C-alpha cells in the first residue's frame, strides 16, 4: 500500500477539469502516476462520474475569479477541497485544486495516540489505551489480541502446527450506548483458537492487514460461540491489522464499522497500519518488561532464603520487599558455622531486573560458600570483590559480612560500602554498630585489590541489631543520613517482646519508603535476659 500524504495535495486543472499538473502527493493520494494522469479528465481518471457535476460547478466559479471550497465526492468518504484561480504557463486561466487527504483528521488521532499509548509498561493498560484512542472516533469497535505463547510461562513452539491462531484478548471497546452485553460476550483475557481459514489467522501468518466483511464476519466473529450474537452482523466492515515489532508479529488489532458508517477505505487502512505500528512497539516493550520481571522475580524468589537457621541463644527476623517498578539486587543469607556460630551476609547489587538478580544470585552463592568455609569476614569480602570484578552483569555491589557467637555475643564485622548496622538498646536509645569502611565490591582496580578490615563488637543483652539495605533509608525526599536516623527511631518505637512484631512495626513506620527500591531487613536479638532480669 503506498504511503499516504500527510499534508494537503494540489492538482492543476484546466477550467474544464483536465489535469495539467500532478505531483508525487497526488500520486500517493489517488494511486495514479503522473504518466496516467496528465491530460486526463480528473473524474474519468478516478472513476468518479458522480463528481463531475459538482466539480464543474466549482471550476466555473473559479474561472470567473471566485475561489471555491467545499466537499467533492472524489473518494468514498468525500474530500475537503478548495479551487483557486491562477494563470497557467501559457498565460491562460488555470485552476489549483487543493485536496485535504481523507485521513488528515487522522494526524490528530496519531498525535493523541502518541501521547496516550504506552504511558506505562503494563500490558493490559497499554492495550486498553489503544482501543480507547480509536473507538468511537475511528471505529465502532476495537480489540487487541496477543499471541498466547508470548504470555505463557512454559516453552511453546514458535507457531501452531496446523496454522491456527491461539491468542488472548487483552482489551475490547464498543461504541454502543450500553456495551456491557458485548463485553460479556467478548471478555478480556479470554483465549481463543482461530482456524487457519479465518482472516485473523491469515493476518498472523502473513503479517499483512486483512479486510473483510459479509459472510466472513459471521463465520469469524461467531466462531467462538457457534451462534450468531444479536447485532453482530451490523458490523459490516472489518480490519485485522498485524501488530509487528522488531520483525516479529505479536498479535493483531481488530477494528470494525457498522452499517450506516462509511466502510474502511484505503486511507483508513493506512491510518490503521500506522496506529498498529505504534501500538505494537508499546506492546512489545510491555511484553519484554513482563517477561523480564517474571524471570527476575522467579530467580530472586528461588535464591532468597525462605527460612534462616537460627542457633540457640538468638532470635532472627527477616523481611524482603521488592520494588514496584522492578526486581533489584538486594540479598541476604544466614550461614550456620561450627560451634553454633553464624555468619550473616547482606548486600545490594546495583540495578534492577534480570541482570541485577543474576548478579545477586552469583554473589549470594559465593558469599554463602566463602562464609561456610569459615573465612573471616574481611577475607570473605576480599574474595567476593575478586568474583565481582568478573561479573559483567553487575557494575558494583555493596555488602556487609558479620560473624556472631551466640554464647558470648561477640561479633566480627567487615563492610564493602554498605550502610552501617544499627543497634537499638534496651534503654530506648539507638546507635551505630562499629564497622570499618571499605570500597563496594567490583569497583577497585584489579591491580590494586582492596583490603577489607574487620572490627570486633558485641551485642548487649536485650539489644536489637538491625542489618538493612539502602531502600529502607534512602529516597528522593531525604539523604541516607536522615534515613538512617529515621530507621533508628523506628527501631526504638517498634520494640516488642516479639522480634517478628518489631520487624513489622519498623516497616509500618517507614511505609513511605516502600515500593521505590528493594528493601531487605534482618533483626538479630539475643535470647539472654536483659539487665535487671527481664527476659
Coordinates of C-alpha atoms in Angstrom, one line a residue:
X1 CA 0.0 0.0 0.0
X2 CA 1.5 3.4 -1.0
X3 CA 2.4 5.8 1.8
X4 CA -0.4 8.3 2.2
X5 CA 0.4 12.1 2.1
X6 CA 0.1 13.8 5.5
X7 CA -0.5 17.3 4.1
X8 CA -2.9 18.8 1.5
X9 CA -2.3 17.9 -2.2
X10 CA -2.6 20.4 -5.1
X11 CA -3.6 19.4 -8.6
X12 CA -3.5 21.8 -11.6
X13 CA -6.6 21.7 -13.8
X14 CA -7.9 23.4 -16.9
X15 CA -11.3 25.2 -16.4
X16 CA -13.0 22.1 -17.9
X17 CA -11.3 19.7 -15.4
X18 CA -8.4 18.3 -17.5
X19 CA -5.2 17.6 -15.5
X20 CA -2.1 19.7 -16.3
X21 CA -0.1 19.3 -13.0
X22 CA 0.2 16.1 -11.0
X23 CA 2.8 15.7 -8.2
X24 CA 4.0 12.9 -6.0
X25 CA 1.5 13.8 -3.3
X26 CA -1.4 13.3 -5.8
X27 CA 0.1 10.1 -7.0
X28 CA 0.2 8.7 -3.4
X29 CA -3.3 10.0 -2.6
X30 CA -5.1 8.8 -5.7
X31 CA -2.9 5.9 -6.7
X32 CA -2.2 7.1 -10.2
X33 CA 1.1 8.0 -11.7
X34 CA 1.8 11.3 -13.5
X35 CA 2.0 9.5 -16.8
X36 CA -1.5 8.2 -16.3
X37 CA -2.9 11.5 -15.0
X38 CA -1.5 14.3 -17.2
X39 CA -4.0 15.2 -20.0
X40 CA -6.8 13.1 -18.5
X41 CA -10.1 14.3 -17.1
X42 CA -9.9 14.1 -13.3
X43 CA -13.3 12.5 -12.8
X44 CA -12.6 9.9 -15.5
X45 CA -9.1 9.1 -14.1
X46 CA -10.6 8.4 -10.7
X47 CA -13.7 6.6 -11.9
X48 CA -15.9 9.1 -10.1
X49 CA -18.7 10.2 -12.5
X50 CA -20.7 11.4 -9.6
X51 CA -18.1 14.1 -9.0
X52 CA -18.3 15.6 -12.5
X53 CA -21.3 17.9 -11.8
X54 CA -20.1 19.4 -8.5
X55 CA -16.5 19.7 -9.9
X56 CA -17.8 21.5 -13.0
X57 CA -19.8 24.0 -10.9
X58 CA -16.7 24.7 -8.7
X59 CA -14.5 25.2 -11.7
X60 CA -17.0 27.5 -13.3
X61 CA -16.9 29.8 -10.2
X62 CA -13.2 29.7 -10.2
X63 CA -12.9 30.6 -13.9
X64 CA -14.9 33.7 -13.0
X65 CA -12.2 34.6 -10.5
X66 CA -14.1 33.5 -7.4
X67 CA -12.4 31.0 -5.1
X68 CA -14.5 27.9 -4.1
X69 CA -14.3 25.5 -1.1
X70 CA -16.4 22.5 -0.1
X71 CA -16.5 18.7 -0.3
X72 CA -16.1 16.8 -3.6
X73 CA -17.0 13.1 -4.0
X74 CA -13.6 12.1 -5.2
X75 CA -13.4 9.2 -2.7
X76 CA -15.9 7.1 -0.8
X77 CA -15.8 9.4 2.1
X78 CA -15.6 12.6 0.1
X79 CA -12.7 15.0 0.2
X80 CA -12.5 18.5 1.6
X81 CA -11.2 20.7 -1.3
X82 CA -10.7 24.2 -2.5
X83 CA -10.4 25.7 -6.0
X84 CA -8.3 28.9 -6.6
X85 CA -7.9 30.7 -9.9
X86 CA -4.4 31.2 -11.3
X87 CA -2.6 32.0 -14.5
X88 CA -1.3 29.0 -16.4
X89 CA 2.2 28.7 -18.0
X90 CA 0.7 29.7 -21.4
X91 CA -0.9 32.8 -19.9
X92 CA -4.4 31.2 -19.9
X93 CA -6.6 30.5 -16.9
X94 CA -5.9 27.5 -14.7
X95 CA -7.3 26.2 -11.5
X96 CA -5.4 25.0 -8.4
X97 CA -7.4 22.2 -6.8
X98 CA -6.2 21.6 -3.3
X99 CA -7.4 18.5 -1.6
X100 CA -7.1 17.5 2.1
X101 CA -6.2 13.8 2.4
X102 CA -9.2 11.9 3.8
X103 CA -7.1 10.8 6.8
X104 CA -5.9 14.3 7.5
X105 CA -8.0 14.2 10.7
X106 CA -6.0 11.1 11.5
X107 CA -3.0 13.2 12.1
X108 CA -4.7 14.5 15.3
X109 CA -5.6 10.9 16.1
X110 CA -2.0 9.8 15.7
X111 CA -0.8 12.7 17.8
X112 CA -3.2 11.7 20.6
X113 CA -2.1 8.0 20.2
X114 CA 1.5 9.1 20.7
X115 CA 0.5 10.9 23.9
X116 CA -1.7 8.2 25.4
X117 CA -0.4 4.8 24.2
X118 CA 2.4 3.3 26.2
X119 CA 2.1 5.5 29.3
X120 CA 3.2 2.5 31.4
X121 CA 4.8 -0.9 30.9
X122 CA 1.6 -2.6 32.0
X123 CA 0.5 -4.9 29.1
X124 CA -3.3 -4.7 29.6
X125 CA -3.3 -1.0 30.2
X126 CA -1.4 -0.4 27.0
X127 CA -3.9 -2.5 25.1
X128 CA -6.8 -0.5 26.7
X129 CA -5.1 2.7 25.7
X130 CA -5.1 1.6 22.0
X131 CA -8.8 0.9 21.9
X132 CA -9.7 4.0 23.9
X133 CA -7.9 6.2 21.3
X134 CA -9.6 4.5 18.3
X135 CA -13.2 3.9 19.5
X136 CA -15.5 5.6 18.5
X137 CA -13.5 8.2 16.5
X138 CA -12.0 5.7 14.1
X139 CA -14.2 2.6 14.5
X140 CA -17.4 1.4 16.2
X141 CA -15.5 -1.4 17.9
X142 CA -11.9 -2.3 18.5
X143 CA -9.9 -5.1 20.2
X144 CA -6.3 -6.1 20.8
X145 CA -5.2 -9.7 20.7
X146 CA -1.7 -11.0 21.6
X147 CA -0.3 -14.5 20.9
X148 CA -0.9 -16.6 23.9
X149 CA 2.6 -18.2 23.6
X150 CA 4.1 -14.8 24.3
X151 CA 2.3 -14.6 27.6
X152 CA 2.7 -18.3 28.7
X153 CA 5.3 -19.3 31.2
X154 CA 6.1 -22.6 29.6
X155 CA 8.0 -23.1 26.4
X156 CA 5.8 -23.4 23.3
X157 CA 6.5 -23.9 19.6
X158 CA 7.0 -20.8 17.5
X159 CA 3.7 -21.3 15.8
X160 CA 0.8 -23.8 15.9
X161 CA 1.5 -26.8 13.7
X162 CA -1.9 -26.5 11.9
X163 CA -1.6 -22.8 11.3
X164 CA -4.3 -21.9 13.9
X165 CA -4.0 -18.6 15.8
X166 CA -4.1 -19.0 19.6
X167 CA -4.5 -15.6 21.0
X168 CA -5.6 -13.8 24.2
X169 CA -7.9 -10.8 24.1
X170 CA -6.3 -8.1 26.1
X171 CA -8.7 -5.2 25.6
X172 CA -12.0 -4.6 23.8
X173 CA -14.2 -1.5 23.4
X174 CA -17.6 -0.8 21.8
X175 CA -19.2 2.5 20.9
X176 CA -22.7 1.3 21.8
X177 CA -24.6 3.2 24.4
X178 CA -24.6 0.1 26.6
X179 CA -21.5 -2.0 25.8
X180 CA -21.9 -4.3 28.8
X181 CA -23.5 -7.1 26.8
X182 CA -20.7 -7.0 24.2
X183 CA -18.1 -7.2 27.0
X184 CA -19.8 -10.3 28.4
X185 CA -19.7 -11.9 25.0
X186 CA -16.1 -10.9 24.4
X187 CA -14.4 -10.9 27.8
X188 CA -10.9 -9.7 28.4
X189 CA -8.3 -12.4 29.0
X190 CA -10.3 -15.0 27.0
X191 CA -8.0 -17.3 25.0
X192 CA -9.4 -18.1 21.5
X193 CA -8.2 -20.5 18.8
X194 CA -9.0 -19.2 15.3
X195 CA -8.7 -21.8 12.5
X196 CA -6.2 -21.2 9.6
X197 CA -9.0 -20.2 7.2
X198 CA -10.1 -17.2 9.3
X199 CA -8.9 -13.6 8.5
X200 CA -7.3 -13.4 11.9
X201 CA -5.1 -16.5 11.3
X202 CA -4.2 -15.2 7.8
X203 CA -3.3 -11.9 9.3
X204 CA -0.9 -13.5 11.7
X205 CA 0.5 -16.0 9.2
X206 CA 1.3 -13.3 6.5
X207 CA 2.0 -10.3 8.7
X208 CA -0.4 -8.3 6.5
X209 CA -3.6 -6.5 7.0
X210 CA -6.8 -8.3 6.1
X211 CA -10.0 -6.5 5.2
X212 CA -13.2 -8.5 5.4
X213 CA -17.0 -8.2 5.8
X214 CA -20.2 -10.0 4.8
X215 CA -20.2 -13.8 5.4
X216 CA -16.6 -13.6 6.8
X217 CA -17.9 -11.6 9.7
X218 CA -20.5 -14.2 10.6
X219 CA -18.0 -17.1 10.2
X220 CA -15.2 -15.4 12.1
X221 CA -16.8 -13.5 14.9
X222 CA -19.3 -16.2 15.7
X223 CA -16.6 -18.9 15.7
X224 CA -16.1 -18.7 19.4
X225 CA -19.7 -19.2 20.4
X226 CA -21.0 -21.3 17.5
X227 CA -24.0 -18.9 17.2
X228 CA -24.9 -15.5 15.9
X229 CA -25.0 -12.8 18.5
X230 CA -27.7 -10.1 18.2
X231 CA -26.2 -7.1 16.5
X232 CA -23.0 -8.9 15.4
X233 CA -23.8 -8.7 11.7
X234 CA -24.3 -5.0 11.9
X235 CA -20.5 -4.7 11.9
X236 CA -20.0 -5.0 8.1
X237 CA -16.5 -3.6 7.6
X238 CA -13.6 -5.0 9.5
X239 CA -9.8 -4.7 9.5
X240 CA -7.4 -7.3 11.1
X241 CA -4.2 -5.4 11.4
X242 CA -1.0 -7.2 12.5
X243 CA 1.0 -5.9 15.4
X244 CA 4.6 -6.1 14.2
X245 CA 7.6 -5.0 16.3
X246 CA 11.3 -5.8 15.7
X247 CA 10.3 -8.0 12.8
X248 CA 8.0 -10.2 14.9
X249 CA 4.2 -10.5 14.7
X250 CA 3.0 -10.2 18.3
X251 CA -0.8 -10.4 17.6
X252 CA -3.3 -8.2 15.8
X253 CA -5.7 -5.4 16.3
X254 CA -9.3 -5.6 15.1
X255 CA -11.3 -2.5 14.0
X256 CA -14.9 -2.7 12.8
X257 CA -17.6 -0.3 11.5
X258 CA -21.3 -0.8 11.5
X259 CA -23.9 -0.2 8.8
X260 CA -24.7 3.5 8.4
X261 CA -21.0 4.4 8.6
X262 CA -18.7 4.5 5.6
X263 CA -16.7 1.3 5.3
X264 CA -12.9 1.4 5.7
X265 CA -11.2 2.9 2.6
X266 CA -7.5 2.8 1.6
X267 CA -6.7 5.9 3.6
X268 CA -8.4 4.4 6.7
X269 CA -6.3 1.2 6.2
X270 CA -3.1 3.4 6.1
X271 CA -4.1 5.1 9.3
X272 CA -4.9 1.7 11.0
X273 CA -1.5 0.4 9.9
X274 CA 0.2 3.5 11.5
X275 CA -1.8 3.1 14.7
X276 CA -1.0 -0.6 14.9
X277 CA 2.7 0.0 14.3
X278 CA 2.9 2.5 17.2
X279 CA 0.8 0.2 19.4
X280 CA 3.0 -2.8 18.6
X281 CA 6.1 -1.0 19.8
X282 CA 4.5 -0.2 23.1
X283 CA 3.0 -3.7 23.4
X284 CA 6.4 -5.3 22.6
X285 CA 8.0 -3.1 25.4
X286 CA 5.3 -4.2 27.8
X287 CA 5.8 -7.9 26.8
X288 CA 9.6 -7.7 27.3
X289 CA 9.2 -6.0 30.7
X290 CA 6.6 -8.6 31.7
X291 CA 8.9 -11.5 30.8
X292 CA 12.0 -9.8 32.4
X293 CA 10.1 -9.0 35.6
X294 CA 8.6 -12.5 35.8
X295 CA 12.1 -14.1 35.2
X296 CA 13.8 -11.8 37.7
X297 CA 11.1 -12.4 40.3
X298 CA 11.2 -16.2 39.9
X299 CA 15.0 -16.1 40.0
X300 CA 15.1 -14.0 43.2
X301 CA 12.4 -16.0 44.9
X302 CA 14.5 -19.1 44.3
X303 CA 17.6 -17.5 45.7
X304 CA 16.4 -15.6 48.8
X305 CA 16.1 -17.9 51.8
X306 CA 12.6 -18.8 52.8
X307 CA 13.8 -19.5 56.3
X308 CA 17.1 -19.0 58.1
X309 CA 18.9 -21.2 60.5
X310 CA 18.7 -19.7 64.0
X311 CA 21.1 -21.1 66.6
X312 CA 20.3 -21.4 70.3
X313 CA 20.6 -18.1 72.1
X314 CA 19.5 -15.8 69.2
X315 CA 16.3 -14.6 67.6
X316 CA 16.3 -13.6 63.9
X317 CA 13.6 -11.9 61.9
X318 CA 14.0 -11.1 58.3
X319 CA 11.9 -9.2 55.6
X320 CA 12.3 -8.6 51.9
X321 CA 10.0 -6.2 50.0
X322 CA 10.6 -5.9 46.2
X323 CA 10.3 -2.6 44.4
X324 CA 7.1 -2.0 42.4
X325 CA 9.0 -0.9 39.3
X326 CA 11.2 -4.0 39.0
X327 CA 13.2 -6.5 40.8
X328 CA 16.5 -5.2 42.2
X329 CA 19.7 -6.8 43.6
X330 CA 19.1 -6.9 47.4
X331 CA 20.1 -10.2 49.0
X332 CA 20.9 -11.7 52.4
X333 CA 21.8 -15.0 54.0
X334 CA 22.4 -16.6 57.3
X335 CA 25.1 -19.4 57.3
X336 CA 25.4 -21.9 60.2
X337 CA 29.0 -22.3 61.4
X338 CA 30.6 -24.8 63.8
X339 CA 30.0 -24.2 67.5
X340 CA 26.5 -22.7 66.9
X341 CA 28.1 -19.6 65.4
X342 CA 26.5 -17.9 62.4
X343 CA 27.7 -15.8 59.5
X344 CA 25.3 -13.1 58.3
X345 CA 25.8 -11.6 54.9
X346 CA 23.6 -8.8 53.4
X347 CA 24.3 -7.0 50.1
X348 CA 22.8 -4.9 47.2
X349 CA 23.8 -5.4 43.6
X350 CA 23.3 -2.2 41.6
X351 CA 20.4 -2.0 39.1
X352 CA 17.1 -3.8 38.6
X353 CA 15.7 -6.6 36.6
X354 CA 17.3 -9.9 35.4
X355 CA 20.9 -8.6 35.3
X356 CA 20.8 -7.4 38.9
X357 CA 19.0 -10.5 40.1
X358 CA 21.5 -12.7 38.3
X359 CA 24.5 -10.8 39.8
X360 CA 22.8 -11.0 43.2
X361 CA 22.4 -14.8 42.8
X362 CA 26.1 -15.3 42.0
X363 CA 27.3 -13.2 44.8
X364 CA 25.0 -14.7 47.3
X365 CA 26.1 -18.3 46.4
X366 CA 29.7 -17.2 46.5
X367 CA 29.3 -15.5 49.9
X368 CA 27.4 -18.5 51.3
X369 CA 30.3 -20.8 50.2
X370 CA 33.1 -18.5 51.5
X371 CA 31.4 -17.9 54.8
X372 CA 30.7 -21.6 55.2
X373 CA 34.4 -22.3 54.8
X374 CA 34.9 -20.1 57.9
X375 CA 36.9 -17.4 56.2
X376 CA 36.9 -14.3 58.4
X377 CA 34.6 -11.5 57.3
X378 CA 37.3 -9.4 55.8
X379 CA 38.6 -12.2 53.7
X380 CA 35.1 -13.1 52.6
X381 CA 34.7 -9.6 51.1
X382 CA 38.2 -9.7 49.5
X383 CA 37.3 -12.9 47.7
X384 CA 33.8 -11.6 46.8
X385 CA 35.5 -8.5 45.3
X386 CA 37.6 -10.7 43.0
X387 CA 34.4 -12.5 41.9
X388 CA 32.5 -9.2 41.3
X389 CA 35.3 -8.0 39.1
X390 CA 34.4 -10.8 36.6
X391 CA 30.7 -10.2 36.6
X392 CA 29.6 -8.4 33.5
X393 CA 26.0 -8.2 34.9
X394 CA 27.0 -6.1 37.9
X395 CA 28.8 -2.7 37.9
X396 CA 29.2 -2.9 41.6
X397 CA 27.6 -4.2 44.8
X398 CA 27.7 -3.3 48.5
X399 CA 28.0 -6.0 51.1
X400 CA 28.3 -6.4 54.8
X401 CA 29.6 -9.6 56.5
X402 CA 29.2 -10.4 60.2
X403 CA 30.2 -13.5 62.2
X404 CA 28.5 -13.9 65.6
X405 CA 28.9 -16.3 68.5
X406 CA 25.6 -16.5 70.4
X407 CA 27.4 -17.8 73.6
X408 CA 29.4 -14.6 74.0
X409 CA 27.5 -12.2 71.7
X410 CA 30.9 -11.3 70.3
X411 CA 30.9 -10.3 66.6
X412 CA 33.4 -9.6 63.9
X413 CA 32.3 -7.3 61.0
X414 CA 33.6 -6.2 57.6
X415 CA 31.9 -3.8 55.2
X416 CA 32.1 -3.1 51.5
X417 CA 30.3 0.2 51.0
X418 CA 27.2 -1.0 52.8
X419 CA 25.0 1.1 55.1
X420 CA 26.2 0.6 58.7
X421 CA 24.2 -1.6 61.1
X422 CA 22.1 -0.1 63.9
X423 CA 21.9 -1.2 67.5
X424 CA 18.6 -0.5 69.4
X425 CA 19.4 -0.6 73.1
X426 CA 17.0 -1.6 76.0
X427 CA 17.2 1.9 77.4
X428 CA 15.4 3.3 74.4
X429 CA 18.4 4.7 72.5
X430 CA 20.0 3.6 69.3
X431 CA 23.5 3.9 67.9
X432 CA 25.7 2.7 65.1
X433 CA 27.3 -0.7 65.4
X434 CA 31.0 -0.1 64.8
X435 CA 32.1 -1.3 61.3
X436 CA 35.2 -0.3 59.2
X437 CA 34.6 1.4 55.9
X438 CA 35.5 -0.3 52.7
X439 CA 35.1 0.1 48.9
X440 CA 32.0 -1.5 47.3
X441 CA 32.6 -4.8 45.5
X442 CA 33.8 -4.7 42.0
X443 CA 34.9 -1.0 41.7
X444 CA 38.6 -1.3 42.6
X445 CA 41.5 -1.6 40.2
X446 CA 42.3 -5.3 39.7
X447 CA 46.0 -4.5 40.1
X448 CA 45.3 -3.0 43.5
X449 CA 42.7 -5.0 45.2
X450 CA 41.2 -3.6 48.4
X451 CA 41.9 -4.9 51.8
X452 CA 38.8 -5.1 54.0
X453 CA 39.4 -4.5 57.7
X454 CA 37.5 -6.2 60.5
X455 CA 36.1 -4.6 63.7
X456 CA 35.1 -6.5 66.8
X457 CA 31.9 -5.6 68.6
X458 CA 29.4 -7.1 71.0
X459 CA 25.6 -7.2 71.1
X460 CA 24.4 -6.1 74.6
X461 CA 21.8 -8.3 76.2
X462 CA 18.3 -7.3 75.2
X463 CA 19.6 -5.1 72.3
X464 CA 18.4 -5.5 68.7
X465 CA 20.9 -5.4 65.9
X466 CA 19.5 -4.2 62.5
X467 CA 21.1 -5.0 59.1
X468 CA 19.4 -3.5 56.1
X469 CA 19.7 -2.3 52.5
X470 CA 19.6 1.3 51.3
X471 CA 16.0 1.0 50.1
X472 CA 14.9 1.4 53.7
X473 CA 16.8 4.6 54.3
X474 CA 17.4 6.4 51.0
X475 CA 14.8 8.2 48.9
X476 CA 14.4 11.3 46.8
X477 CA 12.9 13.1 49.8
X478 CA 15.8 12.7 52.1
X479 CA 19.5 11.7 52.2
X480 CA 20.9 8.5 53.6
X481 CA 21.9 10.0 57.0
X482 CA 18.4 11.3 57.5
X483 CA 17.0 8.0 56.5
X484 CA 19.3 6.1 58.9
X485 CA 18.2 8.4 61.7
X486 CA 14.5 7.7 60.9
X487 CA 15.2 3.9 60.9
X488 CA 16.9 4.3 64.4
X489 CA 13.8 6.0 65.7
X490 CA 11.5 3.4 64.2
X491 CA 13.6 0.6 65.8
X492 CA 13.2 2.1 69.2
X493 CA 9.5 2.9 68.7
X494 CA 8.7 -0.6 67.4
X495 CA 10.4 -2.5 70.2
X496 CA 8.4 -5.5 71.2
X497 CA 8.9 -8.8 73.1
X498 CA 8.4 -10.4 69.7
X499 CA 11.1 -9.8 67.2
X500 CA 8.7 -10.5 64.3
X501 CA 6.4 -7.8 65.6
X502 CA 9.3 -5.4 65.9
X503 CA 10.2 -6.1 62.2
X504 CA 6.6 -5.5 61.1
X505 CA 6.4 -2.3 63.2
X506 CA 9.6 -0.9 61.6
X507 CA 8.2 -1.4 58.1
X508 CA 4.9 0.1 59.1
X509 CA 6.5 3.2 60.4
X510 CA 8.7 3.5 57.3
X511 CA 5.9 2.7 54.9
X512 CA 6.6 5.7 52.7
X513 CA 10.0 4.1 51.8
X514 CA 8.4 1.1 50.3
X515 CA 7.9 0.5 46.6
X516 CA 10.7 2.7 45.3
X517 CA 13.5 0.3 45.7
X518 CA 14.1 -3.2 47.1
X519 CA 14.1 -3.4 50.8
X520 CA 15.9 -6.1 52.9
X521 CA 15.8 -6.1 56.8
X522 CA 17.4 -8.5 59.2
X523 CA 16.9 -8.1 63.0
X524 CA 19.1 -10.1 65.5
X525 CA 18.4 -10.2 69.2
X526 CA 20.0 -12.3 72.0
X527 CA 17.8 -14.6 74.0
X528 CA 19.8 -13.8 77.1
X529 CA 18.0 -11.8 79.8
X530 CA 18.2 -8.1 79.8
X531 CA 19.9 -6.2 82.6
X532 CA 17.6 -6.4 85.7
X533 CA 16.5 -10.0 84.8
X534 CA 13.7 -9.2 82.3
X535 CA 13.6 -11.8 79.5

